[in-house]
mmCIF file of C-alpha atoms in Angstrom:
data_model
loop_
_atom_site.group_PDB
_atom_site.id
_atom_site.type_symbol
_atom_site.label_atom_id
_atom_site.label_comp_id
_atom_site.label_asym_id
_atom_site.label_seq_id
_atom_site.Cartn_x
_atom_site.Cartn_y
_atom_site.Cartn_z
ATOM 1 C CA UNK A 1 -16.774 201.768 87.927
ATOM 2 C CA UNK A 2 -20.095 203.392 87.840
ATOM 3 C CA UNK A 3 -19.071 206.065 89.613
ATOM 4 C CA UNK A 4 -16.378 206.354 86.755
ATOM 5 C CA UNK A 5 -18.621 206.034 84.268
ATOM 6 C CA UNK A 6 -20.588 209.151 85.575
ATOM 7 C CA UNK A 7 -17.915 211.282 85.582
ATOM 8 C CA UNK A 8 -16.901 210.377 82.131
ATOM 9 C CA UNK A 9 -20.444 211.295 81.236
ATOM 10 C CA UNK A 10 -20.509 213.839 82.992
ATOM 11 C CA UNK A 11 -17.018 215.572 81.305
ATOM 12 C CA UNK A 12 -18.606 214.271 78.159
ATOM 13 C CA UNK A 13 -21.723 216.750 79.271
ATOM 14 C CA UNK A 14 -19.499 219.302 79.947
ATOM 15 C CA UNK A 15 -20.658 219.717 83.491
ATOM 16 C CA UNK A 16 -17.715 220.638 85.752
ATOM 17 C CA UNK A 17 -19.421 221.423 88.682
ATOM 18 C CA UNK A 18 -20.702 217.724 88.881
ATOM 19 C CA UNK A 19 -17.066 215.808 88.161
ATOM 20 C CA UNK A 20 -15.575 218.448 91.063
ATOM 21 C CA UNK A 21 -18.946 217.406 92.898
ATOM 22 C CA UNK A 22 -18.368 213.178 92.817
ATOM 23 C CA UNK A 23 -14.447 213.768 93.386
ATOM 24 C CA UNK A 24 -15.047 214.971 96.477
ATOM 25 C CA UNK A 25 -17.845 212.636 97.572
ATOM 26 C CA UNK A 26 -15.600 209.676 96.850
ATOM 27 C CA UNK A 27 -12.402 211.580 98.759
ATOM 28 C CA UNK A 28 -14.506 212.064 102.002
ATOM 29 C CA UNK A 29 -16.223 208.969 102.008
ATOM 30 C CA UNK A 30 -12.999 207.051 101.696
ATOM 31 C CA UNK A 31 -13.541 205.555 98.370
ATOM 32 C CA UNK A 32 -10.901 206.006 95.878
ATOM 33 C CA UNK A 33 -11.375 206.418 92.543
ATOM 34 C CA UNK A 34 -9.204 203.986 90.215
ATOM 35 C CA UNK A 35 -6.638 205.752 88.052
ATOM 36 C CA UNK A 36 -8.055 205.773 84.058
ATOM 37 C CA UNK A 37 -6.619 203.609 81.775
ATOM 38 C CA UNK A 38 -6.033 204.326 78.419
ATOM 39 C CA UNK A 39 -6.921 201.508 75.480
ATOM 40 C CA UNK A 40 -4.215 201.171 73.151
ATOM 41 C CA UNK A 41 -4.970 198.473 71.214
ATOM 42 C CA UNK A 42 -7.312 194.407 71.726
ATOM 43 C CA UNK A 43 -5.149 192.722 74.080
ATOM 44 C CA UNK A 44 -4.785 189.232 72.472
ATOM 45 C CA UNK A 45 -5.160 187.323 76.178
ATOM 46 C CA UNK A 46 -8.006 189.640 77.271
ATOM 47 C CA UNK A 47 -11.354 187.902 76.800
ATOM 48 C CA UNK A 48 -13.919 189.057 75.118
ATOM 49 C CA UNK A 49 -17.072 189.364 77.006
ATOM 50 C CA UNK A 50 -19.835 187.843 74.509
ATOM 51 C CA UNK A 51 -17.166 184.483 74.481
ATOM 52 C CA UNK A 52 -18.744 181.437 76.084
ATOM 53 C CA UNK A 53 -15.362 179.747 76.467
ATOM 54 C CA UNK A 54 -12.204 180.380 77.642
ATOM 55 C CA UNK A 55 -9.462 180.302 74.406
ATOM 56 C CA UNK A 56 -6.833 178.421 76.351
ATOM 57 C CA UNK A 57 -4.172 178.019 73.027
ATOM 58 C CA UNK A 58 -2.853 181.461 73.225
ATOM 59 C CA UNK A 59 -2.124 181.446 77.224
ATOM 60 C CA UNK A 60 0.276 177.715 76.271
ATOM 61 C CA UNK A 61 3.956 178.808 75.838
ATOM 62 C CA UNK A 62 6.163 176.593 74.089
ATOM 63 C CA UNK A 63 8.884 175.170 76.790
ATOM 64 C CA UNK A 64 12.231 175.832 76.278
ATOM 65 C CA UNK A 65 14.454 173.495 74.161
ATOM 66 C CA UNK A 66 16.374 170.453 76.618
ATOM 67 C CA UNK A 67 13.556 170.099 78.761
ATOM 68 C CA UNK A 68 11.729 166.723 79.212
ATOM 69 C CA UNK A 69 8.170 167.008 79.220
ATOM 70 C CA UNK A 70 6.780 166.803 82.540
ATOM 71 C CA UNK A 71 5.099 163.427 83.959
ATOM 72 C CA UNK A 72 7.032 161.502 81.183
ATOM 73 C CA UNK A 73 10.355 159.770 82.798
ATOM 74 C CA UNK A 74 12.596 159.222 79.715
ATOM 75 C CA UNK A 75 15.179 156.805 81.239
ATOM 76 C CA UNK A 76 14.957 153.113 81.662
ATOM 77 C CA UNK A 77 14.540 152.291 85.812
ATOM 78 C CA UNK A 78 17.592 149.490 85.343
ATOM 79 C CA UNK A 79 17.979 149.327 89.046
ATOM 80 C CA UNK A 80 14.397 148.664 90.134
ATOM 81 C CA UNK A 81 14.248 146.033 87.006
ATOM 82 C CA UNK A 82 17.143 144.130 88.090
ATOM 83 C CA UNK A 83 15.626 144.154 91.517
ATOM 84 C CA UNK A 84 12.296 142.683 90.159
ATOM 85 C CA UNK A 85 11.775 139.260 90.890
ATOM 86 C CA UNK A 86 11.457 138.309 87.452
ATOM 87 C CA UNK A 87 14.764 139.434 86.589
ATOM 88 C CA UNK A 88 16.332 137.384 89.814
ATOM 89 C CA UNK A 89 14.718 134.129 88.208
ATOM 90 C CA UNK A 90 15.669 135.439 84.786
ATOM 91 C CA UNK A 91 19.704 135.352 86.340
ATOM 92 C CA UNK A 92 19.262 131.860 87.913
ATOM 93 C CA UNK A 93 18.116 130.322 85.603
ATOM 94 C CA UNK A 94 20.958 131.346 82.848
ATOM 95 C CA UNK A 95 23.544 130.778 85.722
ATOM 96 C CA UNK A 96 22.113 127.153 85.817
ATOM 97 C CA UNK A 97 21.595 127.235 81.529
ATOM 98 C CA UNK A 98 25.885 127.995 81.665
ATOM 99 C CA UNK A 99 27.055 125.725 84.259
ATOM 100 C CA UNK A 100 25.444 122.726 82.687
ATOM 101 C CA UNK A 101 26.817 123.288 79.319
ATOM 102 C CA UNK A 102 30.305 124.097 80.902
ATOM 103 C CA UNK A 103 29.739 120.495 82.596
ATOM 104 C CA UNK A 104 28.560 119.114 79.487
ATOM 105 C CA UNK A 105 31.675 120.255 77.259
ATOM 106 C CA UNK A 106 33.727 119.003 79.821
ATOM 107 C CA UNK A 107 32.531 115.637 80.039
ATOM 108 C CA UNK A 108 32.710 115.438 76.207
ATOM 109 C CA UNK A 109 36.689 116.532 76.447
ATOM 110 C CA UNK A 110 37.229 114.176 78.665
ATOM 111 C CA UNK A 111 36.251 111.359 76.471
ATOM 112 C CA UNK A 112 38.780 112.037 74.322
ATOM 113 C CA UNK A 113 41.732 114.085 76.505
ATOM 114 C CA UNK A 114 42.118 113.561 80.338
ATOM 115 C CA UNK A 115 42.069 117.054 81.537
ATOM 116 C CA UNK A 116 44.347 115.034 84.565
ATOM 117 C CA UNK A 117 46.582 113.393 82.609
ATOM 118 C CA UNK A 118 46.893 116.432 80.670
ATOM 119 C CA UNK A 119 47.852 118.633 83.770
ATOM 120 C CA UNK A 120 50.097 116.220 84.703
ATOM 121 C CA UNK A 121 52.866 117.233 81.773
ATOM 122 C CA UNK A 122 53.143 120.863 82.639
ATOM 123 C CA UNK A 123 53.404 120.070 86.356
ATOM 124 C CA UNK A 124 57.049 121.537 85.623
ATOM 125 C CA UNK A 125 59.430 123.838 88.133
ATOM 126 C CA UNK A 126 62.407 126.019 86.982
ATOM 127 C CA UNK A 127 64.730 123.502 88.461
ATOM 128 C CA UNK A 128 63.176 121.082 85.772
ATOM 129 C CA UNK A 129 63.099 122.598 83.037
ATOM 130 C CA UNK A 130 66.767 123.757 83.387
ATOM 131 C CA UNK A 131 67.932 120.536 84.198
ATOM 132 C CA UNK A 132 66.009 119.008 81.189
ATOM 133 C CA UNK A 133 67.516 121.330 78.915
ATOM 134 C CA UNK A 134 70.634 120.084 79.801
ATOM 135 C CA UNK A 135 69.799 116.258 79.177
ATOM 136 C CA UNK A 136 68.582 117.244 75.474
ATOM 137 C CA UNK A 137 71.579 119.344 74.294
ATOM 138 C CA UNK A 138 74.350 117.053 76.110
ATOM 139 C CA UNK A 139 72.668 113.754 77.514
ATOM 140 C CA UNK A 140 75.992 111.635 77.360
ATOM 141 C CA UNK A 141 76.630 112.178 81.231
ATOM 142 C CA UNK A 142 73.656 110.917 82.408
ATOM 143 C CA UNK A 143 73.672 107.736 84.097
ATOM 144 C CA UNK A 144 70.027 107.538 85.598
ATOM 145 C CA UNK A 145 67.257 106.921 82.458
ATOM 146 C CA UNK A 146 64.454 105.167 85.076
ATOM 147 C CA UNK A 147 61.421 106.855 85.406
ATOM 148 C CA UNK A 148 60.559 107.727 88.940
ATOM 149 C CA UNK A 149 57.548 105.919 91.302
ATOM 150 C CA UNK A 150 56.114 106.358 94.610
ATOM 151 C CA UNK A 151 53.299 103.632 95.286
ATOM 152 C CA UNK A 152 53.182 103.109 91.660
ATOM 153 C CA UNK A 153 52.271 106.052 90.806
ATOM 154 C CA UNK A 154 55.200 107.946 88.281
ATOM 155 C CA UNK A 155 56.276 111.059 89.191
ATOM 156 C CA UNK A 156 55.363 114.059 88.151
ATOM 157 C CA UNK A 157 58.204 115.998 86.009
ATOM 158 C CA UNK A 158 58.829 118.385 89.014
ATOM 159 C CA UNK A 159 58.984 115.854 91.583
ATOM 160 C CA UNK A 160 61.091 113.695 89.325
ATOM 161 C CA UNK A 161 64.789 113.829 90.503
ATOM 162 C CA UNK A 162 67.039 113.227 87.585
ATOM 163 C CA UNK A 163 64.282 115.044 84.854
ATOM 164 C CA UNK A 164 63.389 111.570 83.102
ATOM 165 C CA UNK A 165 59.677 112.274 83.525
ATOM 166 C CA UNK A 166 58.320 113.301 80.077
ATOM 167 C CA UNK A 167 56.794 116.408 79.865
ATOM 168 C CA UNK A 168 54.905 118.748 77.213
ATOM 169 C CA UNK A 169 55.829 122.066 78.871
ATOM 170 C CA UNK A 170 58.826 121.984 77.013
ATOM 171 C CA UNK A 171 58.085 120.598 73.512
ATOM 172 C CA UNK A 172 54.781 123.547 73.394
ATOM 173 C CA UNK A 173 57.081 126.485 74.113
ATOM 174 C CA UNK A 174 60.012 124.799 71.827
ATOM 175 C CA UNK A 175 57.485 124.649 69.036
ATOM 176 C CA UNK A 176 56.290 127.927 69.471
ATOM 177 C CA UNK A 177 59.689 129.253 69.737
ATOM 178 C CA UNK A 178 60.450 127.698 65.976
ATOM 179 C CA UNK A 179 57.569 129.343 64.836
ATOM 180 C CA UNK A 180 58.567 132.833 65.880
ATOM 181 C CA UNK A 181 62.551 132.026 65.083
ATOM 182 C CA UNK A 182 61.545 130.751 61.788
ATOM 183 C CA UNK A 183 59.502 134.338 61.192
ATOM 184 C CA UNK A 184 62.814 136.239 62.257
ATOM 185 C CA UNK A 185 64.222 133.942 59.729
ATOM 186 C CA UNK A 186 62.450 134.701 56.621
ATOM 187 C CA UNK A 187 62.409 138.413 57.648
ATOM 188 C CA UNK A 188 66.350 138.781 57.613
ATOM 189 C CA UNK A 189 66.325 136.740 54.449
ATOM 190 C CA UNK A 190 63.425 138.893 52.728
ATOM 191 C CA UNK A 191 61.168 136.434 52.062
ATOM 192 C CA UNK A 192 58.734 136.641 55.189
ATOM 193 C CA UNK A 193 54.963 136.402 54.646
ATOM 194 C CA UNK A 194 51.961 135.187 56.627
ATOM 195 C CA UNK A 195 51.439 132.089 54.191
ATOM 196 C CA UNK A 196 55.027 130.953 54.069
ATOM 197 C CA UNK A 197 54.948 131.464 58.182
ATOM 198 C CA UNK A 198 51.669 129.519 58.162
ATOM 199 C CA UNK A 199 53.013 126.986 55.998
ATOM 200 C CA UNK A 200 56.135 125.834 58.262
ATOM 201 C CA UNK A 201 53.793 126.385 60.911
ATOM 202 C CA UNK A 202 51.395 123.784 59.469
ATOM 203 C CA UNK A 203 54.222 120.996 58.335
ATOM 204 C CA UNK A 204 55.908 120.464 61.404
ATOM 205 C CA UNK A 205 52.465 120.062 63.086
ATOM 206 C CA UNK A 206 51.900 117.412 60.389
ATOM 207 C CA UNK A 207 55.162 116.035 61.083
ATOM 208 C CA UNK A 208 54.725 115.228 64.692
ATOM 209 C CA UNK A 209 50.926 113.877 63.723
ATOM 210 C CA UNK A 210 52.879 111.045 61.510
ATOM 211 C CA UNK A 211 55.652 110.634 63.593
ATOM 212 C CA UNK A 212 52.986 109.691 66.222
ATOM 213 C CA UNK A 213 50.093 107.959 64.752
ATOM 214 C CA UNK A 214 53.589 105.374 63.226
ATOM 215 C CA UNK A 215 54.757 104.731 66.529
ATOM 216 C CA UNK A 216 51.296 103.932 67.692
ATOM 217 C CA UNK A 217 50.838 101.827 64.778
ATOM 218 C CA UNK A 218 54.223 100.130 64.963
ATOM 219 C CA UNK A 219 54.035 99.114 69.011
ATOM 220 C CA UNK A 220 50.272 97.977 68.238
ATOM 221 C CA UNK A 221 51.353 95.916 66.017
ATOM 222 C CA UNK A 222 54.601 94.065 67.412
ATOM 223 C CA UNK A 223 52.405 93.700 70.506
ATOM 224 C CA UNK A 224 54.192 96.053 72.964
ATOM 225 C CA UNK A 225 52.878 95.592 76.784
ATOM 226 C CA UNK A 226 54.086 99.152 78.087
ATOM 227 C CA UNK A 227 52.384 102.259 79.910
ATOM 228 C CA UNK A 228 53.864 104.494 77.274
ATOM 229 C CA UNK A 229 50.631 106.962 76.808
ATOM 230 C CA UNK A 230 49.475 109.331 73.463
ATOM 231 C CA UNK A 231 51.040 112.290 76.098
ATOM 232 C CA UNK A 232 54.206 110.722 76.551
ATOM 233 C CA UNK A 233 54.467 109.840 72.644
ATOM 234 C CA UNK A 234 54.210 113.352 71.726
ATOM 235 C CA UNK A 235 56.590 114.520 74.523
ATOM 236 C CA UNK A 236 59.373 112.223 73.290
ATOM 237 C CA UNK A 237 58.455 113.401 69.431
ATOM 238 C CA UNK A 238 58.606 117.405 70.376
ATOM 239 C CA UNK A 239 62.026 117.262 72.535
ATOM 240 C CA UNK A 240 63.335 117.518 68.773
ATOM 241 C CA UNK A 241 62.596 121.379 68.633
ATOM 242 C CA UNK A 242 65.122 122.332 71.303
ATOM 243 C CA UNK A 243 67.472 120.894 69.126
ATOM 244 C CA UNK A 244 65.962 122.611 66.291
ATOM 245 C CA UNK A 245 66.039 125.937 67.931
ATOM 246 C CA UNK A 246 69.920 125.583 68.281
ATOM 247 C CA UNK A 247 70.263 124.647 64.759
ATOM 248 C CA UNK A 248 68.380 127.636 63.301
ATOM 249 C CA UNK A 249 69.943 130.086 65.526
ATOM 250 C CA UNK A 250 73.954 128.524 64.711
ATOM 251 C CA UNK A 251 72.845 129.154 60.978
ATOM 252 C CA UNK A 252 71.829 132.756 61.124
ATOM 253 C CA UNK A 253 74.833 133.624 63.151
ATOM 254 C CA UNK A 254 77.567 131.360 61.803
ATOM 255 C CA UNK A 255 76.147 130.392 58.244
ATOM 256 C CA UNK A 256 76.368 127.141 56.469
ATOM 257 C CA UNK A 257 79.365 125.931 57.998
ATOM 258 C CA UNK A 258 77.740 126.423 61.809
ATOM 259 C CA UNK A 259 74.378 125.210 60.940
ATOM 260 C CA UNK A 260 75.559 121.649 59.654
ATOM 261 C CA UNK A 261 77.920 121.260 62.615
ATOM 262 C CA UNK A 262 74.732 122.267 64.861
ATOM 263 C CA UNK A 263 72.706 119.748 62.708
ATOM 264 C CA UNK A 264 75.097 117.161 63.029
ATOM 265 C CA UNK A 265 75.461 117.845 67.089
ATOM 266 C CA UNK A 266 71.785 118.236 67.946
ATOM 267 C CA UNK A 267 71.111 115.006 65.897
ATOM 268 C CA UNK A 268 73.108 112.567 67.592
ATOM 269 C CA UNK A 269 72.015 114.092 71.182
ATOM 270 C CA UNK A 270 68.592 113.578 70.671
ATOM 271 C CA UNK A 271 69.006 110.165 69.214
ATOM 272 C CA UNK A 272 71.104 109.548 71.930
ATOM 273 C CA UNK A 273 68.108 110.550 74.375
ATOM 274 C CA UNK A 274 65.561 108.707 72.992
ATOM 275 C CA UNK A 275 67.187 105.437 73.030
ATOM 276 C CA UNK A 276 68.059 105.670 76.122
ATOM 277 C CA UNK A 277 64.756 106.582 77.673
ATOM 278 C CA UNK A 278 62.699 104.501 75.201
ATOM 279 C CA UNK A 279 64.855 101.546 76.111
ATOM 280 C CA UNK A 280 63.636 101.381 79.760
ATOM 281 C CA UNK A 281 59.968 100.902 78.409
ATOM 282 C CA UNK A 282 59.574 99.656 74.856
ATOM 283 C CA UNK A 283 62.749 96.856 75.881
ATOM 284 C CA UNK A 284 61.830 95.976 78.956
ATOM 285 C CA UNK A 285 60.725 93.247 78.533
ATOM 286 C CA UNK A 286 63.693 91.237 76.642
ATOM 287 C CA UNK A 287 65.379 90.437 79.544
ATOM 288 C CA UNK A 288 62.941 87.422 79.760
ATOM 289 C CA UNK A 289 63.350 86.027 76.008
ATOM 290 C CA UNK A 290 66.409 85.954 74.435
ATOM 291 C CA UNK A 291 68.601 88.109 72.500
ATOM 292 C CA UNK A 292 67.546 86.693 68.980
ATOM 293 C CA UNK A 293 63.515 86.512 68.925
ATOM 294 C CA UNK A 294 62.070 88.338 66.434
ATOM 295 C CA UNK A 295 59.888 90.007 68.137
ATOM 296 C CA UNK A 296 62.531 91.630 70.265
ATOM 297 C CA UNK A 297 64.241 92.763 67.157
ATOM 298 C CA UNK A 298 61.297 93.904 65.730
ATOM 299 C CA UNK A 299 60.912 96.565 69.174
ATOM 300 C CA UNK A 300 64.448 97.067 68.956
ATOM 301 C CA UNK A 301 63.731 98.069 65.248
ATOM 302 C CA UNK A 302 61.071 100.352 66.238
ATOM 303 C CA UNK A 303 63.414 101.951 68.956
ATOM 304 C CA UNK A 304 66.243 102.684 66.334
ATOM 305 C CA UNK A 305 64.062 103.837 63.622
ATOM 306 C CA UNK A 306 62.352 106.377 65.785
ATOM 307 C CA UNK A 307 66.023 107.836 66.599
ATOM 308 C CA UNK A 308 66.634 107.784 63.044
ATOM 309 C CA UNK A 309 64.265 109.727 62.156
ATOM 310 C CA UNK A 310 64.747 112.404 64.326
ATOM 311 C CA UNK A 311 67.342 114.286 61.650
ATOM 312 C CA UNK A 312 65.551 114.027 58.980
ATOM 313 C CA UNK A 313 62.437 115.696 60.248
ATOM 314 C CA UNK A 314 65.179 118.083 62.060
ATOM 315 C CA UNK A 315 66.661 118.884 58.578
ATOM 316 C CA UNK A 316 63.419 119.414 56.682
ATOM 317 C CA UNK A 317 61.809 122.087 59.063
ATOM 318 C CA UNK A 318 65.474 124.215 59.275
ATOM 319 C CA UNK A 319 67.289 124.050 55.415
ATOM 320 C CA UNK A 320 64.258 126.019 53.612
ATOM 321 C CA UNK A 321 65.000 129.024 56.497
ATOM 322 C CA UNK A 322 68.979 129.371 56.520
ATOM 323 C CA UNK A 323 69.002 129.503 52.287
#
């Protein structure tokens, strides 16, 4: 550079003979003169020489958009959380939280329902429920109305033989089934809504809540020794629906004249049925008195008025859906 800046000088002299002079000094001695550089304008990023510090703002440049900034890790390390040993004890614990309210809710069921007994009416095969069918719609045939036992223990309804176990697989879907065939109902007829639907739903659930609670009241109080349970009550009070079913559907395809004869025909079957199967437990036991004590009638009573009442509740959940 000084070497430069003497040549410049010397130019600036106007002295020739001296810039030829240190040209070919610096050719020979193998020193090469750097090219001249023109100044154009302050470069920005050059420093200035009288500044004590470096001005590090201009030399940042902005990163592009959709970059993360680096050294900061955005995302949430899930993995290596769920592996920390907190988090294992964290599981456990509301594993152990869940399983002892499960076991707690269960217990408290079980006070009131036996989730056994309970499992015991839907222990139902095909052959069963085909065969029970049968007894409900035409049970005149039937000659065999004793329950069945091994070791005194009853059968269940699929091991039973002649279908004389009580059961609730049946009455659940028949009830369901009137609740959707009493929909279809209303809809051909114009008059469907969820209320009214919600309605019938709600009175024959009511129904089968008095029919049952009376018979529980009536065999408490004539002093009836039997193993007749809540389950079986029920069972014997929703075989009605079956009946039902065939009544409702005879209307909408036959009218008037084909519901009443359906009425009249599912009636008498179902009467038929439960005196016949009621007989083996509520009157078993008058055999050993004799025919006119009045406690005998009074179960006999009992017996005849549950029957009875069969067709009216029968009539009352099917006339408001055929007109």
């Amino acid at each position: 550079p000084a070497v430069g800046g003497k040549r410049e000088r010397s130019e600036g002299d106007g002295c020739p003979a001296a810039a030829a002079t240190v040209e070919d000094m610096a050719q020979h001695g193998g020193y090469r003169q750097p090219p001249k550089q023109r100044v154009r304008g302050m470069n920005p990023n050059m420093m200035d020489p009288n500044q004590l510090f470096d001005d590090t703002s201009a030399s940042q440049h902005p990163q592009p958009s959709g970059y993360a900034v680096q050294g900061i890790d955005m995302g949430l390390p899930m993995n290596n959380f769920l592996s920390e040993p907190v988090a294992n004890v964290a599981m456990a614990y509301g594993t152990t939280i869940a399983n002892q309210g499960k076991d707690m809710v269960h217990k408290e069921l079980n006070r009131f329902v036996s989730i056994n007994k309970l499992k015991y009416f839907f222990t139902v095969d095909t052959r069963y429920v085909a065969k029970k069918l049968r007894l409900l719609i035409f049970p005149y045939t039937h000659q065999n109305w004793e329950l069945g036992y091994h070791a005194d223990t009853r059968l269940t309804p699929r091991e039973d033989f002649h279908a004389n176990a009580p059961d609730l697989y049946i009455p659940t879907m028949a009830f369901i089934t009137y609740i959707l065939l009493a929909g279809v109902a209303l809809g051909i007829q114009k008059r469907f809504s969820p209320e009214v639907l919600g309605m019938c739903a709600s009175t024959a659930l009511v129904w089968i809540i008095i029919e049952v609670l009376a018979l529980v009241l009536a065999l408490y109080l004539i002093s009836v020794h039997t193993d007749l349970t809540t389950f079986d009550l029920i069972a014997y009070s929703g075989y009605k629906y079956v009946g039902i079913i065939f009544t409702i559907l005879s209307g909408l395809l036959f009218g008037r004249d084909g519901y009443y004869l359906a009425l009249a025909w599912t009636s008498c079957a179902i009467m038929f049925f439960l005196v016949r199967s009621l007989r083996m437990k509520v009157l078993s036991s008058m055999g050993a008195a004799t025919s006119h004590s009045s406690k005998n009638r009074l179960r006999m009573y009992v017996t005849l008025a549950l029957a009875a009442f069969q067709p009216v509740v029968s009539y009352w959940l099917t006339i408001h859906l055929i007109w």
